[in-house]
Backbone as numpy.savetxt, mean C-alpha at the origin, in Angstrom:
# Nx Ny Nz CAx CAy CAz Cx Cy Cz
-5.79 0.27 0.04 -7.07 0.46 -0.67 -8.15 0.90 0.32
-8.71 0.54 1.45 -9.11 0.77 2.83 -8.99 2.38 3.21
-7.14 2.75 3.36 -7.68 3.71 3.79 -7.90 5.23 2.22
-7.66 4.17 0.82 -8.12 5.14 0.13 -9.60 5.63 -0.07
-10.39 4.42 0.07 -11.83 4.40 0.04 -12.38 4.93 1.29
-11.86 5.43 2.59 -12.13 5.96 3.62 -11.89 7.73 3.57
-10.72 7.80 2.80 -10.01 9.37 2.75 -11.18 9.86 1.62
-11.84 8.77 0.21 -12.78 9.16 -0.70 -13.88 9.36 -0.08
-14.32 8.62 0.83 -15.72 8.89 1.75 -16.07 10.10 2.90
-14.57 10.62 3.52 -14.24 11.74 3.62 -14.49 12.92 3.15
-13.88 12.54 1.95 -13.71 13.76 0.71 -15.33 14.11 -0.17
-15.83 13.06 0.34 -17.56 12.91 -0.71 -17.87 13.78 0.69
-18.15 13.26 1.84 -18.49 14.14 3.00 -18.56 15.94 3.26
-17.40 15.87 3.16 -16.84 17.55 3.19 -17.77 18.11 1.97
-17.47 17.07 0.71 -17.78 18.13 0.10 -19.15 18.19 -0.51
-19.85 16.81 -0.01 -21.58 17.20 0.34 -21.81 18.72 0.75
-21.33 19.02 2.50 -20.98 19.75 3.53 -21.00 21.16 3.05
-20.11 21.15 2.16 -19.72 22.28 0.78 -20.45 22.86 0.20
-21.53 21.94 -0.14 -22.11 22.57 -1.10 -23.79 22.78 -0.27
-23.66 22.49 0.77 -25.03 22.58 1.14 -24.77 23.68 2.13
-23.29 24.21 2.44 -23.17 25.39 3.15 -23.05 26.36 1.95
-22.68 26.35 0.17 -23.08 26.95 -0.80 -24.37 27.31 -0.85
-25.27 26.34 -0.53 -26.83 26.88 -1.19 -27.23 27.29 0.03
-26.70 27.12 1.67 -27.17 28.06 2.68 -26.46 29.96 2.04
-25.65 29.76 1.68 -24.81 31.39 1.31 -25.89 31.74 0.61
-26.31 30.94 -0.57 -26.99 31.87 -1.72 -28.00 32.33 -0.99
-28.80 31.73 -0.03 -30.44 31.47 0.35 -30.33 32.85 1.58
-29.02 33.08 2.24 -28.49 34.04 2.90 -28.67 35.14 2.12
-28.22 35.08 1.00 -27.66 36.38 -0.16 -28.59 36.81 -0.75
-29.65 35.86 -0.84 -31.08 36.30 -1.65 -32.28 37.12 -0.04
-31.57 36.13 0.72 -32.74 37.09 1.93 -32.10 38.62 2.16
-30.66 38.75 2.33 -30.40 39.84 2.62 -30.60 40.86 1.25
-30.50 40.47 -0.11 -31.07 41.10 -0.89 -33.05 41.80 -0.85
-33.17 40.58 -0.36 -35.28 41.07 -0.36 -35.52 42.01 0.95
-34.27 41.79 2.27 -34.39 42.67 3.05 -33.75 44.16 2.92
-32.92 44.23 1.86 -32.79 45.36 1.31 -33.34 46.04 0.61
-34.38 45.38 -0.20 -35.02 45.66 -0.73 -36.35 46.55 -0.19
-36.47 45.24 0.88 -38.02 45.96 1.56 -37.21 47.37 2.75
-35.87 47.47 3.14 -35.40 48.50 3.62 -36.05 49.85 2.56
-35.13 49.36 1.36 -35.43 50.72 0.43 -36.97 51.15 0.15
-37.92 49.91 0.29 -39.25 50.61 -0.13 -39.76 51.32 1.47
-39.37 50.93 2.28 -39.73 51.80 3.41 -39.01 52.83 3.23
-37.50 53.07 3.34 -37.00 54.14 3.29 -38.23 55.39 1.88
-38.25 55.12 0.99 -38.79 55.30 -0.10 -40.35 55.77 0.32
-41.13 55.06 0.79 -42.34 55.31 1.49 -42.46 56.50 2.53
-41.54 56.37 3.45 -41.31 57.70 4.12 -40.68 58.83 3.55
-39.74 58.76 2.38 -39.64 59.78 1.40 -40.87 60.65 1.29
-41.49 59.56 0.29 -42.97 60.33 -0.26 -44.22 60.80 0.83
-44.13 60.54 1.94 -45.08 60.78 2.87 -45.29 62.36 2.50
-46.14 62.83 2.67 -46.45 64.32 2.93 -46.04 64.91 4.23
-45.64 66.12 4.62 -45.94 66.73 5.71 -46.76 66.69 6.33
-48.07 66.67 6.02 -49.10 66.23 6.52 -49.65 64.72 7.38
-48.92 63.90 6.50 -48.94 62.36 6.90 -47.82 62.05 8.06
-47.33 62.89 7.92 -45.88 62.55 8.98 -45.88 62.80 10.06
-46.85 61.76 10.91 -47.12 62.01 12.34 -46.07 61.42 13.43
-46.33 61.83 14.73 -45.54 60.89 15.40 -45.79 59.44 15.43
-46.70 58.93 15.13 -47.05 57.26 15.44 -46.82 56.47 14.45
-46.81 57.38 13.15 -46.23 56.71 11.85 -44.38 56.67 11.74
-43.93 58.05 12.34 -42.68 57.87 12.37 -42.14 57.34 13.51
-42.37 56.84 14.41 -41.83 56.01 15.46 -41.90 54.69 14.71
-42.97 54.60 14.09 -43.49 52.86 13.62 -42.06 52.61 12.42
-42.07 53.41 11.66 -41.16 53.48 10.68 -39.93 53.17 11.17
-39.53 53.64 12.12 -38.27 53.96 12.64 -37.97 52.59 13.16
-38.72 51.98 13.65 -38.61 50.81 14.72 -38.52 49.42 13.25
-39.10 50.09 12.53 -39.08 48.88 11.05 -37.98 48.95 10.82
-37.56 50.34 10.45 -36.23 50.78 10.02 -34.76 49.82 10.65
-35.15 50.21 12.58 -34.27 49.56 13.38 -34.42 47.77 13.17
-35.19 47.40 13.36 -35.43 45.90 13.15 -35.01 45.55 11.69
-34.70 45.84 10.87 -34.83 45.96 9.18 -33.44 45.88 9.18
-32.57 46.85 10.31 -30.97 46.93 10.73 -30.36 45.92 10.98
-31.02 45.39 12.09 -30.73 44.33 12.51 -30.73 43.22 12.03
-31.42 42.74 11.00 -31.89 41.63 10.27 -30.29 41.75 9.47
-30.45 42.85 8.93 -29.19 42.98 7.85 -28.00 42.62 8.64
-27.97 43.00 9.65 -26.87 42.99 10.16 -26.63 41.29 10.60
-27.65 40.57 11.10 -27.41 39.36 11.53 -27.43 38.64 10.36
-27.74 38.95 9.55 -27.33 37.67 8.04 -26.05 37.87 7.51
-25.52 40.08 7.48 -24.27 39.87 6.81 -23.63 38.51 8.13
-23.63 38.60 9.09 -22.85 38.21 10.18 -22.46 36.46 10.20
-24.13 35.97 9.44 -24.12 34.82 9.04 -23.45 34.16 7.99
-23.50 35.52 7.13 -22.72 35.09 5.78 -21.74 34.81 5.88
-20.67 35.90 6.76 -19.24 35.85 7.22 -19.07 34.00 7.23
-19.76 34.04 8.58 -19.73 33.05 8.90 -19.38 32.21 8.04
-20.86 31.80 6.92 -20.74 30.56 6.17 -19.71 30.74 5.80
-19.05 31.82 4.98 -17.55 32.20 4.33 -16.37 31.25 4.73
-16.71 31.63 5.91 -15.52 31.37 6.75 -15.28 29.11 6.57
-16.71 28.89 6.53 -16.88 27.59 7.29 -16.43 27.23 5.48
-16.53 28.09 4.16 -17.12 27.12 3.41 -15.04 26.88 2.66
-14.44 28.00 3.49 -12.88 28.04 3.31 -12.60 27.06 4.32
-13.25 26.89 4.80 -12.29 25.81 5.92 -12.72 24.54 5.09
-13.52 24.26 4.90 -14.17 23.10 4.44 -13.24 22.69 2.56
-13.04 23.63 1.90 -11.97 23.69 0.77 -10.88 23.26 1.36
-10.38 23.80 2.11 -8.74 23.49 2.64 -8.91 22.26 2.93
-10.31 21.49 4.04 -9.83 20.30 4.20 -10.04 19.09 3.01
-11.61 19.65 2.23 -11.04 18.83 1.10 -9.92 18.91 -0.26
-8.78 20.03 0.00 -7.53 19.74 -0.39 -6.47 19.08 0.29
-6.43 19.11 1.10 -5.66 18.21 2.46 -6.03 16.87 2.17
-7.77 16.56 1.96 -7.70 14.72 1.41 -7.30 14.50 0.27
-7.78 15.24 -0.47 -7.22 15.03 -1.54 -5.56 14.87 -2.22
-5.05 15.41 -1.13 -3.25 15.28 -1.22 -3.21 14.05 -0.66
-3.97 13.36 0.45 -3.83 12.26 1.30 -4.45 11.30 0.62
-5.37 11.77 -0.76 -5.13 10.23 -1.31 -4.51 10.05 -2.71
-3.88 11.24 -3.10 -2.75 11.27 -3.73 -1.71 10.46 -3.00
-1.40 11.11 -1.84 0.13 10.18 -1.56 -0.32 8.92 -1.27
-1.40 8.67 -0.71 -1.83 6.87 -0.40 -1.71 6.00 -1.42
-2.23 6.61 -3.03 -2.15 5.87 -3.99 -0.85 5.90 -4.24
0.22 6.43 -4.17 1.37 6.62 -4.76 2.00 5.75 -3.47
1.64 5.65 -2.48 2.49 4.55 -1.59 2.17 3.04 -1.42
0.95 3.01 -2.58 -0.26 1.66 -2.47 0.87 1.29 -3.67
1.24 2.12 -4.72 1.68 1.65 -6.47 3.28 1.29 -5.53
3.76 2.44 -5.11 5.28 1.36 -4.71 5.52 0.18 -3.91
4.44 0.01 -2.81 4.06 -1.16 -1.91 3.83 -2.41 -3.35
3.17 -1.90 -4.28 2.98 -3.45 -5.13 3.81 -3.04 -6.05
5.21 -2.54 -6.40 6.14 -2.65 -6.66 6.91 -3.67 -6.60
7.34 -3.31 -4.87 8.08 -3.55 -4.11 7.58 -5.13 -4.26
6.50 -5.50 -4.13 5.88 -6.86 -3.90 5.99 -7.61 -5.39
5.90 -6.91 -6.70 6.36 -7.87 -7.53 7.83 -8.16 -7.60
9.00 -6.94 -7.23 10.11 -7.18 -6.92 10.66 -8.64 -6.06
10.18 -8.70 -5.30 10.08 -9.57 -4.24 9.75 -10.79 -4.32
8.56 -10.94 -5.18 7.81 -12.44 -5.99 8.68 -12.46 -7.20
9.14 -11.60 -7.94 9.90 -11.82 -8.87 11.33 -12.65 -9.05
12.04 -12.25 -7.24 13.03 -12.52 -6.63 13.09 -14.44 -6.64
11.61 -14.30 -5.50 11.32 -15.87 -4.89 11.13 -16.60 -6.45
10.66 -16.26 -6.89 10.59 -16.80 -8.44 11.57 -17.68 -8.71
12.44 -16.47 -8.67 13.98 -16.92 -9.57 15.05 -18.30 -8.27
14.43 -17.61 -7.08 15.40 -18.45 -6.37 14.54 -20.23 -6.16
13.25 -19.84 -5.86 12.74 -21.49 -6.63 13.47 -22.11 -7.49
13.34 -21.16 -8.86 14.02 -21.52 -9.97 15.19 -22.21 -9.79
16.15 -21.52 -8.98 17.68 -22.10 -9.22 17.65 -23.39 -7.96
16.54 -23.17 -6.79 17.17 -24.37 -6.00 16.10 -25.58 -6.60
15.39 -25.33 -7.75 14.83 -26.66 -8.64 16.04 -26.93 -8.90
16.49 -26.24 -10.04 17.73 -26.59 -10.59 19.29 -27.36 -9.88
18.79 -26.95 -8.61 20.07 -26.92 -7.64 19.80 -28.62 -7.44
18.52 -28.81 -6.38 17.69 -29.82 -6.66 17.97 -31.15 -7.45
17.93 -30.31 -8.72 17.92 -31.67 -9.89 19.40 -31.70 -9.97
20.49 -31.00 -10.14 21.44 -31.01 -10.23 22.28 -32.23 -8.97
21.82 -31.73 -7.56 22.26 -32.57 -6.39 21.70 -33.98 -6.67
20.34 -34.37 -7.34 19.90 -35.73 -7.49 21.04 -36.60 -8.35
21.35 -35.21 -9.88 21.94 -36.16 -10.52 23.54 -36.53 -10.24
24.07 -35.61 -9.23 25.25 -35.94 -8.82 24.96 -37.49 -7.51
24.35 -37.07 -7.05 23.77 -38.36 -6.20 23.61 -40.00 -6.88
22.57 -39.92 -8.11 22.86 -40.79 -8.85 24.09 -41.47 -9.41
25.28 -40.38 -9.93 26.57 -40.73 -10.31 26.67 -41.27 -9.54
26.90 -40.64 -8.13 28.25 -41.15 -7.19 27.47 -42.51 -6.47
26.15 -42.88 -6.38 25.93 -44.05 -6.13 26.27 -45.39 -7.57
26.24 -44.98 -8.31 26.27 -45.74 -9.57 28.01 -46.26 -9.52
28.90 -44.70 -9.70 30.48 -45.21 -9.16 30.39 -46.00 -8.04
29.73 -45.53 -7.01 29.91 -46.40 -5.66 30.00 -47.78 -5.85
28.77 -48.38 -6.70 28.69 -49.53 -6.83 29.16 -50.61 -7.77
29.86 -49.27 -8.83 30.58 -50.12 -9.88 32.28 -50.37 -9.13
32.45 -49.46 -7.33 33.68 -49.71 -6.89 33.71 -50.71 -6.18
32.63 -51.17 -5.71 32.48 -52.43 -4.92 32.49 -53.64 -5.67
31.44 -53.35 -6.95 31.52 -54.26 -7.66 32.94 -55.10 -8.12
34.22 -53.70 -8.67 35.46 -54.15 -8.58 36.17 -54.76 -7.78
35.97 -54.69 -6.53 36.79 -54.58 -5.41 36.58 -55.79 -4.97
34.98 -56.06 -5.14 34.93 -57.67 -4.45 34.61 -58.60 -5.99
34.95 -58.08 -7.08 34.73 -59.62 -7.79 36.48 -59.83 -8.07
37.38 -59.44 -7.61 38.98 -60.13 -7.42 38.71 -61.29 -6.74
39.60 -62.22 -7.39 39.74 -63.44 -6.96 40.33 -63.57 -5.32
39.93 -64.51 -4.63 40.10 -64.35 -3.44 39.58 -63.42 -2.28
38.48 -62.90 -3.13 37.96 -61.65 -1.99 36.28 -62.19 -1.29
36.29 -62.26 -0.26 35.02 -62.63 0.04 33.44 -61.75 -0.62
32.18 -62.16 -0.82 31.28 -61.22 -1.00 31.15 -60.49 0.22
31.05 -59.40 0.60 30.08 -58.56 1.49 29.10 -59.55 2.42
28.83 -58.92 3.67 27.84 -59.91 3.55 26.61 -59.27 4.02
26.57 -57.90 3.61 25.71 -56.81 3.42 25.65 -55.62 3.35
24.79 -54.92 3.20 24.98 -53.20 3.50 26.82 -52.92 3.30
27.09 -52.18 2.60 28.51 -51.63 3.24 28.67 -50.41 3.33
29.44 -49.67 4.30 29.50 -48.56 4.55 30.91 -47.79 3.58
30.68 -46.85 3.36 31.87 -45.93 2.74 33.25 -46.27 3.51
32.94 -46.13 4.29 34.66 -46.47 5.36 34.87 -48.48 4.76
33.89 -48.95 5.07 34.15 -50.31 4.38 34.64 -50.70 2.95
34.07 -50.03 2.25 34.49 -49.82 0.95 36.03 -49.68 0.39
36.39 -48.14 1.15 37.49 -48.00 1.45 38.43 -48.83 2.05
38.58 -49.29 2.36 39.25 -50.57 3.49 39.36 -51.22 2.32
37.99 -51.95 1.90 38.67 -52.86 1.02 39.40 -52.57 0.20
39.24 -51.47 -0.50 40.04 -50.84 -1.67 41.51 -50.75 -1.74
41.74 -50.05 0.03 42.97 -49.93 0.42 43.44 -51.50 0.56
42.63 -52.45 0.96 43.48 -54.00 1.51 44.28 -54.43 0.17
43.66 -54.43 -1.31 43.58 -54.79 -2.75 44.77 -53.76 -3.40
44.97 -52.76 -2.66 46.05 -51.45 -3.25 47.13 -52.15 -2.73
47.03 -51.93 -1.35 48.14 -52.66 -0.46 48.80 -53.65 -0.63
48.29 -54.86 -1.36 48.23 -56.38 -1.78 49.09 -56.47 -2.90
48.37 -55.83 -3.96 49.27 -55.44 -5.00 50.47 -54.98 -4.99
50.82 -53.88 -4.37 51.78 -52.89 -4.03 53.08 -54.20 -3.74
52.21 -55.20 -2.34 53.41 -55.96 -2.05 53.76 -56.93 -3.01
52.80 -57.36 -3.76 53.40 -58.23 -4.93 53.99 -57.75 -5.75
53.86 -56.55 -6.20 54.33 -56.27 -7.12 56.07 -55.71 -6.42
56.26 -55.75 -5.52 57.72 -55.08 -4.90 58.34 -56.51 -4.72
57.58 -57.46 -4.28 58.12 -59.23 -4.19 58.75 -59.59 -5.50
58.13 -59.00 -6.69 58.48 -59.71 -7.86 59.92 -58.41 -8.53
59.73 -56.81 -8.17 61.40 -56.57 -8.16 62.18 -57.26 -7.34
62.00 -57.52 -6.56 63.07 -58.41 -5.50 63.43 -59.27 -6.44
62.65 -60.07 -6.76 63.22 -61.97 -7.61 63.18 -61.32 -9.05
63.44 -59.95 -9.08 63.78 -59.79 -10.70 62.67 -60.29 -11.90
61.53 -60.32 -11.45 60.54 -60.34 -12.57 59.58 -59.00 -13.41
59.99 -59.22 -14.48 58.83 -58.23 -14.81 57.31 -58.33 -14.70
C-alpha cells in the first residue's frame, strides 16, 4: 500500500509537471503566433512604403527588426521543440507508473491471497489439534479410569496386600502378573489331583 501511494504521488507529480509544461507550449504558441504576426505587419509596412519613403535609415531599421523578429521566431520554435520533447518524456514516464501501480496492486491482491490461504490453513489445523486435544484428554481419562478399575481388581483379591501408595505402571503389572501366575498354578495343582 506504501509503495502504491508513493508510485500515486509520483504519478500526481509528473503529471502536475505535464500540464504546466502544456500551458508553457500554449503561452510559447501564442507568442510565436503575435511574433508572426507583428513579422507580417512589418513585412507589410515596408510593402506599402513609397519610393520615396524608402530611405537608407528606415531600411536598415527595418531590416534589423526584421533580423531580431528572426531570431525571436527562431528561439521559441527551438523552445517549443524543446517543451515537445520534455512533455513526451514526461507521458512515457507517467505510463511507466502507471503500469507500476498496476502490477503493485495486482501483487498487493495475491500477497492477501496468499495470506488468507495461509490463515485459512492455521485455522483448520487449530481446528484439528483442538480436536486432537480433546480427543488425547478423553483417551487419557479412559485409560486412567481402566487403570484404576485394574488395581482396584488386582488388590481387592483375597490375600493381597493394599498398596501402600502411588503405584507405578510396571507395579501394577507385577501385580497382575503375580495373580495370573497364582492362578495358573492352582489351577494346574487341581489337574494333577483330578479336580474340576
Amino acid at each position: 500500500t506504501g509503495a502504491i501511494s508513493s508510485l500515486q504521488r509520483q504519478m500526481e507529480i509528473q503529471e502536475s509537471e505535464l500540464r504546466r509544461m502544456r500551458s508553457e507550449k500554449e503561452m510559447l504558441q501564442k507568442q510565436l503566433r503575435e511574433r508572426e504576426l507583428q513579422l507580417q505587419d512589418v513585412s507589410d509596412k515596408f510593402c506599402s512604403l513609397t519610393e520615396e519613403q524608402r530611405k537608407e535609415e528606415v531600411v536598415v531599421t527595418m531590416e534589423e527588426e526584421n533580423r531580431k523578429l528572426h531570431q525571436v521566431v527562431r528561439d521559441q520554435e527551438s523552445q517549443l521543440a524543446e517543451q515537445s520533447k520534455l512533455i513526451s518524456e514526461l507521458q512515457e514516464t507517467i505510463s511507466q507508473l502507471r503500469a507500476e501501480v498496476v502490477s503493485t496492486r495486482l501483487h498487493l491482491l495475491e500477497q492477501q491471497k496468499a495470506q488468507k490461504e495461509i490463515q485459512s490453513q492455521a485455522d483448520a489445523l487449530q481446528h484439528t489439534a483442538l480436536q486432537t486435544r480433546v480427543a488425547l484428554e478423553n483417551m487419557s481419562n479412559r485409560f486412567e479410569r481402566y487403570r484404576n478399575k485394574i488395581i482396584q481388581a488386582t488388590f481387592s483379591v483375597e490375600g493381597v496386600k493394599d498398596p501402600p501408595g502411588e503405584l507405578t505402571d510396571t507395579e501394577v503389572l507385577e501385580a497382575v502378573q503375580k495373580i495370573i501366575n497364582e492362578r495358573t498354578e492352582f489351577l494346574h495343582m487341581l489337574k494333577i489331583r483330578g479336580i474340576k
